[in-house]
Structure formats: C-alpha cells, structure tokens
Coordinates of C-alpha atoms in Angstrom, one line a residue:
M3 CA 37.9 -84.7 212.9
R4 CA 36.8 -87.7 210.9
V5 CA 39.6 -90.1 209.8
T6 CA 39.6 -90.7 206.1
L7 CA 41.1 -93.4 203.8
K8 CA 43.8 -90.8 202.9
D9 CA 44.8 -90.8 206.6
V10 CA 45.0 -94.6 206.7
A11 CA 47.1 -94.6 203.5
K12 CA 49.5 -92.1 205.1
Q13 CA 49.7 -94.1 208.3
S14 CA 50.3 -97.4 206.5
G15 CA 52.7 -96.0 203.9
L16 CA 50.7 -97.4 201.0
G17 CA 48.9 -95.8 198.1
L18 CA 45.3 -94.6 198.4
G19 CA 44.1 -97.1 195.7
T20 CA 45.7 -100.0 197.5
V21 CA 44.2 -98.9 200.8
S22 CA 40.7 -98.5 199.2
R23 CA 40.8 -102.0 197.6
A24 CA 42.0 -103.5 200.9
M25 CA 39.3 -101.9 203.0
A26 CA 36.7 -103.0 200.4
D27 CA 38.1 -106.5 200.5
K28 CA 38.7 -106.5 196.7
F29 CA 40.5 -109.2 194.9
G30 CA 44.2 -108.8 194.1
V31 CA 45.4 -107.4 197.5
A32 CA 48.0 -109.6 199.3
P33 CA 47.0 -110.8 202.8
A34 CA 50.0 -109.1 204.4
T35 CA 49.1 -105.8 202.7
R36 CA 45.4 -106.1 203.8
A37 CA 46.5 -106.9 207.4
R38 CA 48.8 -103.8 207.3
V39 CA 46.0 -101.6 206.2
L40 CA 43.5 -102.9 208.7
A41 CA 46.0 -102.4 211.5
A42 CA 46.5 -98.8 210.5
A43 CA 42.8 -98.3 210.3
R44 CA 42.3 -99.7 213.8
E45 CA 45.1 -97.6 215.2
L46 CA 43.5 -94.4 213.8
G47 CA 40.0 -95.3 214.7
Y48 CA 38.8 -95.3 211.0
R49 CA 35.1 -95.8 210.3
P50 CA 33.7 -96.2 206.8
N51 CA 31.8 -93.3 205.3
A52 CA 28.1 -94.4 205.5
A53 CA 26.9 -91.8 203.1
A54 CA 29.5 -92.8 200.4
R55 CA 28.5 -96.5 200.9
A56 CA 24.8 -95.6 200.5
L57 CA 25.5 -93.6 197.3
A58 CA 27.5 -96.6 195.9
G59 CA 24.6 -98.9 196.9
Q60 CA 22.1 -96.5 195.1
R61 CA 24.1 -96.6 191.9
L62 CA 24.3 -100.4 192.0
H63 CA 20.6 -100.4 192.7
L64 CA 20.0 -98.3 189.5
H65 CA 22.1 -100.7 187.4
Q66 CA 20.2 -103.7 188.7
K67 CA 16.7 -102.2 188.1
D68 CA 14.9 -102.5 184.8
Q69 CA 13.5 -99.0 185.1
I70 CA 13.9 -95.8 187.2
L71 CA 10.8 -95.2 189.3
V72 CA 9.8 -91.6 189.9
A73 CA 6.9 -90.7 192.2
F74 CA 4.7 -87.5 191.9
L75 CA 3.8 -86.5 195.5
R76 CA 0.6 -84.5 195.7
H77 CA -2.4 -84.3 198.0
E78 CA -5.2 -85.0 195.5
S79 CA -5.3 -86.6 192.0
G80 CA -5.9 -84.3 189.0
V81 CA -5.3 -83.9 185.3
S82 CA -1.6 -83.1 186.0
D83 CA -1.1 -86.8 186.7
A84 CA -1.5 -87.7 183.0
Y85 CA 1.2 -85.1 182.0
F86 CA 3.6 -86.6 184.6
E87 CA 3.0 -90.2 183.6
Q88 CA 3.5 -89.3 179.9
A89 CA 6.7 -87.4 180.7
C90 CA 8.1 -90.5 182.5
A91 CA 7.1 -92.8 179.7
N92 CA 8.8 -90.6 177.1
R93 CA 12.1 -91.1 178.9
G94 CA 11.7 -94.8 179.5
M95 CA 10.9 -94.3 183.3
R96 CA 8.0 -95.4 185.4
G97 CA 5.8 -92.8 186.9
L98 CA 3.8 -93.3 190.1
C99 CA 1.3 -90.8 191.4
V100 CA 1.0 -90.9 195.2
A101 CA -1.2 -89.1 197.8
P102 CA 0.6 -88.8 201.1
K103 CA -2.7 -89.4 203.0
K104 CA -2.3 -93.1 202.1
F105 CA 0.5 -93.4 204.6
A106 CA 0.5 -93.2 208.4
G107 CA 2.5 -90.0 208.3
P108 CA 5.6 -88.4 206.7
K109 CA 8.0 -90.8 208.3
A110 CA 6.0 -93.8 207.2
A111 CA 5.6 -92.3 203.7
A112 CA 9.4 -91.9 203.2
R113 CA 10.0 -95.4 204.5
E114 CA 7.4 -97.1 202.3
L115 CA 8.3 -95.1 199.1
Y116 CA 11.9 -96.2 199.6
A117 CA 10.8 -99.8 200.1
W118 CA 8.8 -99.6 196.8
G119 CA 12.0 -98.7 195.0
V120 CA 11.3 -95.1 194.3
D121 CA 14.4 -93.3 193.1
A122 CA 13.2 -89.7 192.8
L123 CA 10.2 -87.5 193.9
I124 CA 8.5 -84.7 192.1
V125 CA 6.7 -82.6 194.7
S126 CA 4.0 -80.0 194.1
P127 CA 4.2 -77.8 197.3
Y128 CA 0.8 -76.2 196.6
K129 CA -0.8 -79.6 196.3
L130 CA 0.8 -81.1 199.3
A131 CA -1.2 -80.7 202.5
W132 CA 1.7 -80.9 204.9
T133 CA 2.8 -78.5 207.6
E134 CA 6.3 -77.3 208.0
A135 CA 6.8 -79.9 210.8
D136 CA 5.6 -82.6 208.5
M137 CA 8.1 -81.5 205.9
K138 CA 10.9 -81.9 208.5
D139 CA 9.7 -85.4 209.5
F140 CA 9.9 -86.7 205.9
D141 CA 13.4 -88.2 205.2
W142 CA 14.2 -86.4 201.9
S143 CA 17.8 -87.7 201.9
L144 CA 16.5 -91.1 200.6
F145 CA 15.5 -89.6 197.2
S146 CA 16.4 -87.2 194.5
I147 CA 14.0 -84.3 194.8
V148 CA 12.5 -81.8 192.3
G149 CA 9.9 -79.2 193.3
M150 CA 7.3 -77.9 190.9
A151 CA 7.2 -74.3 192.3
R152 CA 8.9 -71.9 194.7
D153 CA 8.0 -72.5 198.3
F154 CA 9.8 -71.4 201.5
R155 CA 9.7 -75.1 202.7
F156 CA 11.5 -76.2 199.6
G157 CA 14.9 -74.5 200.0
G158 CA 17.7 -76.7 198.7
F159 CA 15.7 -78.6 196.0
E160 CA 15.8 -78.3 192.2
I161 CA 12.8 -76.2 191.2
V162 CA 10.8 -76.2 187.9
R163 CA 8.6 -73.2 187.6
H164 CA 5.9 -72.0 185.3
H165 CA 6.3 -68.8 183.3
A166 CA 4.2 -65.9 184.6
F167 CA 4.5 -63.9 181.4
A168 CA 3.0 -66.7 179.3
Y169 CA 0.1 -67.3 181.7
M170 CA -1.0 -63.7 181.7
H171 CA -0.6 -63.3 177.9
E172 CA -2.6 -66.5 177.2
S173 CA -5.4 -65.4 179.5
L174 CA -5.7 -61.9 177.8
V175 CA -5.7 -63.6 174.3
K176 CA -8.5 -65.9 175.4
L177 CA -10.6 -63.0 176.8
R178 CA -10.0 -61.0 173.6
D179 CA -11.0 -64.0 171.4
A180 CA -14.1 -64.4 173.6
G181 CA -15.2 -60.9 172.5
F182 CA -14.3 -58.8 175.5
R183 CA -12.9 -55.4 174.5
R184 CA -12.5 -53.5 177.8
I185 CA -10.5 -55.5 180.3
Q186 CA -9.6 -54.4 183.8
V187 CA -6.5 -56.3 185.0
I188 CA -6.0 -56.5 188.8
L189 CA -2.6 -57.7 189.9
H190 CA -1.8 -58.5 193.5
R191 CA 1.6 -57.6 194.7
S192 CA 3.3 -60.8 195.8
I193 CA 6.5 -62.0 197.5
S194 CA 7.9 -62.9 194.1
L195 CA 8.8 -59.5 192.5
Y196 CA 10.0 -61.5 189.5
D197 CA 6.5 -62.9 188.8
D198 CA 5.0 -59.5 189.4
D199 CA 7.2 -57.9 186.7
E200 CA 6.5 -60.8 184.3
R201 CA 2.7 -60.4 184.7
L202 CA 2.8 -56.6 184.3
G203 CA 5.1 -56.9 181.3
A204 CA 2.7 -59.4 179.6
A205 CA -0.2 -57.0 180.1
L206 CA 1.7 -54.1 178.7
A207 CA 2.9 -56.1 175.7
F208 CA -0.6 -57.3 175.0
Q209 CA -2.0 -53.7 175.3
S210 CA 0.5 -52.3 172.9
R211 CA -0.1 -55.0 170.2
N212 CA -3.9 -54.9 170.4
K213 CA -4.9 -51.2 170.4
S214 CA -5.6 -51.4 166.6
G215 CA -8.1 -54.2 167.3
G216 CA -10.1 -52.1 169.7
V217 CA -9.1 -53.9 172.9
R218 CA -8.5 -51.6 175.9
L219 CA -6.8 -52.5 179.2
R220 CA -6.6 -50.8 182.5
I221 CA -4.0 -52.3 184.8
S222 CA -4.0 -51.9 188.6
S223 CA -1.8 -53.4 191.3
I224 CA -3.1 -54.1 194.8
D225 CA -1.5 -55.4 198.0
G226 CA -2.4 -59.1 198.2
D227 CA -3.1 -58.8 202.0
L228 CA -6.0 -56.5 201.3
D229 CA -5.3 -53.9 204.0
H230 CA -7.8 -51.1 204.5
E231 CA -6.4 -48.9 201.7
S232 CA -6.0 -51.9 199.2
M233 CA -9.6 -53.0 200.0
S234 CA -10.9 -49.5 199.3
T235 CA -9.0 -49.5 195.9
A236 CA -10.4 -52.9 195.0
M237 CA -14.0 -51.9 195.8
D238 CA -13.6 -48.7 193.6
L239 CA -12.4 -50.9 190.7
L240 CA -15.2 -53.4 191.1
S241 CA -17.8 -50.5 191.3
S242 CA -16.6 -49.0 188.0
D243 CA -18.8 -49.6 185.0
W244 CA -15.9 -49.2 182.5
A245 CA -14.8 -52.8 182.1
D246 CA -16.9 -55.6 180.6
V247 CA -14.6 -58.2 182.3
I248 CA -12.1 -58.2 185.2
L249 CA -9.0 -60.4 185.0
F250 CA -7.3 -61.3 188.3
D251 CA -3.9 -62.8 188.4
H252 CA -4.9 -65.5 190.9
F253 CA -8.1 -67.2 191.9
A254 CA -7.3 -67.0 195.6
F255 CA -7.5 -63.2 195.4
I256 CA -11.1 -63.5 194.3
G257 CA -11.8 -65.6 197.4
R258 CA -10.3 -63.0 199.7
L259 CA -12.4 -60.3 198.1
R260 CA -15.6 -62.3 198.8
Q261 CA -14.5 -62.9 202.4
R262 CA -14.2 -59.1 202.8
G263 CA -17.7 -58.4 201.5
G264 CA -16.9 -57.8 197.8
G265 CA -19.0 -60.7 196.4
D266 CA -22.0 -58.5 195.2
L267 CA -19.7 -56.2 193.3
L268 CA -17.8 -59.2 191.8
D269 CA -21.0 -60.7 190.5
R270 CA -22.0 -57.6 188.5
R271 CA -19.9 -58.7 185.5
P272 CA -17.8 -61.6 184.2
Y273 CA -14.5 -62.1 185.8
A274 CA -11.5 -64.5 185.2
A275 CA -8.4 -65.7 186.9
V276 CA -5.0 -66.3 185.3
I277 CA -4.0 -68.9 187.8
A278 CA -7.1 -70.9 188.9
V279 CA -8.0 -74.1 190.7
D280 CA -8.1 -77.1 188.5
D281 CA -11.8 -77.9 188.8
S282 CA -13.4 -74.5 189.4
S283 CA -17.2 -74.5 189.2
D284 CA -17.1 -70.8 188.2
P285 CA -17.5 -70.6 184.4
Y286 CA -15.0 -67.8 184.2
G287 CA -12.7 -69.1 186.9
T288 CA -10.3 -71.1 184.7
V289 CA -9.5 -68.9 181.7
S290 CA -5.9 -70.0 181.6
G291 CA -4.9 -71.6 184.8
C292 CA -2.4 -73.9 186.2
L293 CA -2.6 -76.4 183.4
L294 CA -1.2 -74.2 180.6
C295 CA 2.4 -75.3 181.0
D296 CA 2.0 -78.7 182.7
A297 CA 3.3 -80.9 179.8
Q298 CA 6.4 -78.8 179.5
R299 CA 6.9 -78.4 183.3
F300 CA 6.7 -82.2 183.9
S301 CA 9.0 -82.9 181.0
R302 CA 11.6 -80.6 182.5
A303 CA 11.0 -82.0 186.0
V304 CA 11.5 -85.6 184.9
S305 CA 14.6 -84.6 183.0
A306 CA 15.9 -82.9 186.2
C307 CA 15.1 -86.1 188.2
Q308 CA 17.0 -88.3 185.7
N309 CA 20.1 -86.0 185.9
L310 CA 20.0 -86.0 189.8
I311 CA 19.7 -89.8 189.9
Q312 CA 22.5 -90.4 187.5
T313 CA 24.8 -88.0 189.4
G314 CA 23.8 -89.5 192.8
R315 CA 22.4 -86.3 194.2
R316 CA 19.7 -86.9 196.9
G317 CA 17.9 -84.8 199.4
R318 CA 18.7 -81.1 199.9
F319 CA 21.9 -79.4 198.7
E320 CA 23.6 -76.1 198.9
H321 CA 23.3 -74.8 195.3
P322 CA 20.0 -75.9 193.8
A323 CA 19.1 -75.0 190.2
E324 CA 15.9 -73.2 189.0
H325 CA 14.5 -74.4 185.7
L326 CA 12.2 -71.9 183.9
I327 CA 10.4 -73.5 181.0
D328 CA 11.2 -71.8 177.6
P329 CA 8.3 -69.3 177.0
A330 CA 8.8 -69.1 173.3
W331 CA 6.4 -71.9 172.5
E332 CA 3.7 -70.2 174.5
V333 CA 4.1 -66.6 173.5
R334 CA 4.5 -67.2 169.7
Q335 CA 0.7 -67.6 169.1
S336 CA -0.3 -65.1 171.7
L337 CA 1.5 -62.2 170.0
R338 CA -0.4 -62.5 166.7
R339 CA -2.6 -59.5 166.0
P340 CA -6.3 -60.2 166.0
A341 CA -7.9 -60.9 162.6

C-alpha cells in the first residue's frame, strides 16, 4: 500500500498542510519542523506521487504558455482541417493538423507532439490508419484526448459524435430538391442500434411530411455483412424499376455490393450515400456526407479539449462523456414542406 502525505502527517504529529509545505520545500517552514517531517517520511518509506507532480507541472506549463495548442490527429489532410483550425481560433487556441505518418511510429509521435508543446489531441478514428497495437503504443496519458466518433479502440475518451437523424434528413431533402420523387432507402443494420433508429426515424419523418408533395419512399433494412439472404434482398431491390434513385446510408455499403457482383444493377439508375468519402469521384456519392456537421462537431470538440485541459484530465478515464451536437439547427430547414 502506497504511503501518502496523510500517513507522514500522522507519523510526525503535524498538520497535513505543514507536511505538504515541508515536503515541497516551501518558504515559512522552520528547519526543525522540516527535519521532523523528512525523518517521518524516511521512516515510512514515502515516495512523491509522480502523477500529481506531473499534473501540477502541466498546470504551470499552461499558465506559462501564451496559447493552448491542440492537435488534430488524422491520416490524410482534408476539408475538415479548416473547420478544426477555425474552431481553435474562435477560442483563442492554436490548432495544428498532424498526419501520424510523419513520425517514426506511435511512440515517436507521442514523444514529438509532447515536445512541441501539444496540450490536447482531437482524434478521428476513421481517419487514423493505426492498428489496435499502434493505439496501445501511443502514450495517451501525455495529452487530453477527444475522439470524433465512436470506435472500439477509443474507450475511455470524450467522444463528439455526428447526429444520424440530421444526416439522413438532409440527404432526403437534397434528393427531393433535385427532382427525385420515388426514393428507395436502403439502411444497413449496424453495431450502433442508436444510429439505426435515428436514420429510420428521419426517413419516416420525411415520408410523413412530404406525401402531399408527391415524394414516395420505400425503406428497407439489410444486414451490413451481406450474408446470402441479405445479398439476395439487396439484388431484388436493385433489380426493381420502381425507384428513380437509391439512397444508401453509407458509401462503404455500395463498395461491398460492387465486390459481391452488384455493380451492373447499381449503375442502372442514380444512387447516393448519406455518409460518403470526402472526395468521392462518383457524382451521386456525396449527397450529404461527413462534412454536414463538421463545423459544429469541431466547435464542440475544441470546447471539450479546453475543459479537459483546465481540469487537468489526460489520457483515458473511467467515465467519459459523449457529446451529441444539437440537431435543431440542422433539422429546422429540412422539415419545411416543399414549395
């Protein structure tokens, strides 16, 4: 069992405040009192708490620096970088976009980022090409950490997520405004039942509000792993002539269908994806996509970083928070009836 300052105070018969000042060699402690405290500490085998000293050093470091430095850790640069840098500037912080491939490995990345004076990291797990082993090699305890999405590797970090309802609603509105009137929605059942319910709810809400405008929806849910039964269902949906556009909830699902031989059926009509790659060459591939909420997500992420830094919370912790961006700003325009 580790010996604490409270144990030293009890052994020396002095108050905890006096013992703390004596151990820290603070001014105002009599030499005899300091000697008494040190003797009690040696007798008990007391060792300073390195974590507490590091935290105190970090707070001192923050007071000495002109600006807090936050790094956005992602594999490749993209348009999200501008949203991140603007969010930092809005709060008087410096933002640094970093690709891990610049370093000799996860251990070197942590060491160099810390040497640069980085206080916090915002990490996009889907844009970070690291294995689970790489994640373990990186010393997360040096920084305050905020993740940009749920990921099994990111347990114990603050999470800022998108809002699945808003993504789906915005995509349907854009298809409606583009002139499509018969929309086949294909949802893939995912690990996140919360997101599945949000997407389905958005499609049903859009359907109920747009019937008078002549827009018709058919909604189907398919297992994302595309087993034999799911693949057969997907092929039947793609073969149907009812829809004039097909909306998938994720661009990756389209890739799986092509790999399984569904490419010819896909190309019979326009299709779109709610969540898409940033720079898709497909003209219908990025109807809504990952960028819809980026400004709000990064604003929330930088705010979370600032709070973690100010409270001295670094690395993983037992009770992380999950920050969902407020969907009101997104849905307000989407719920208008078509003219």
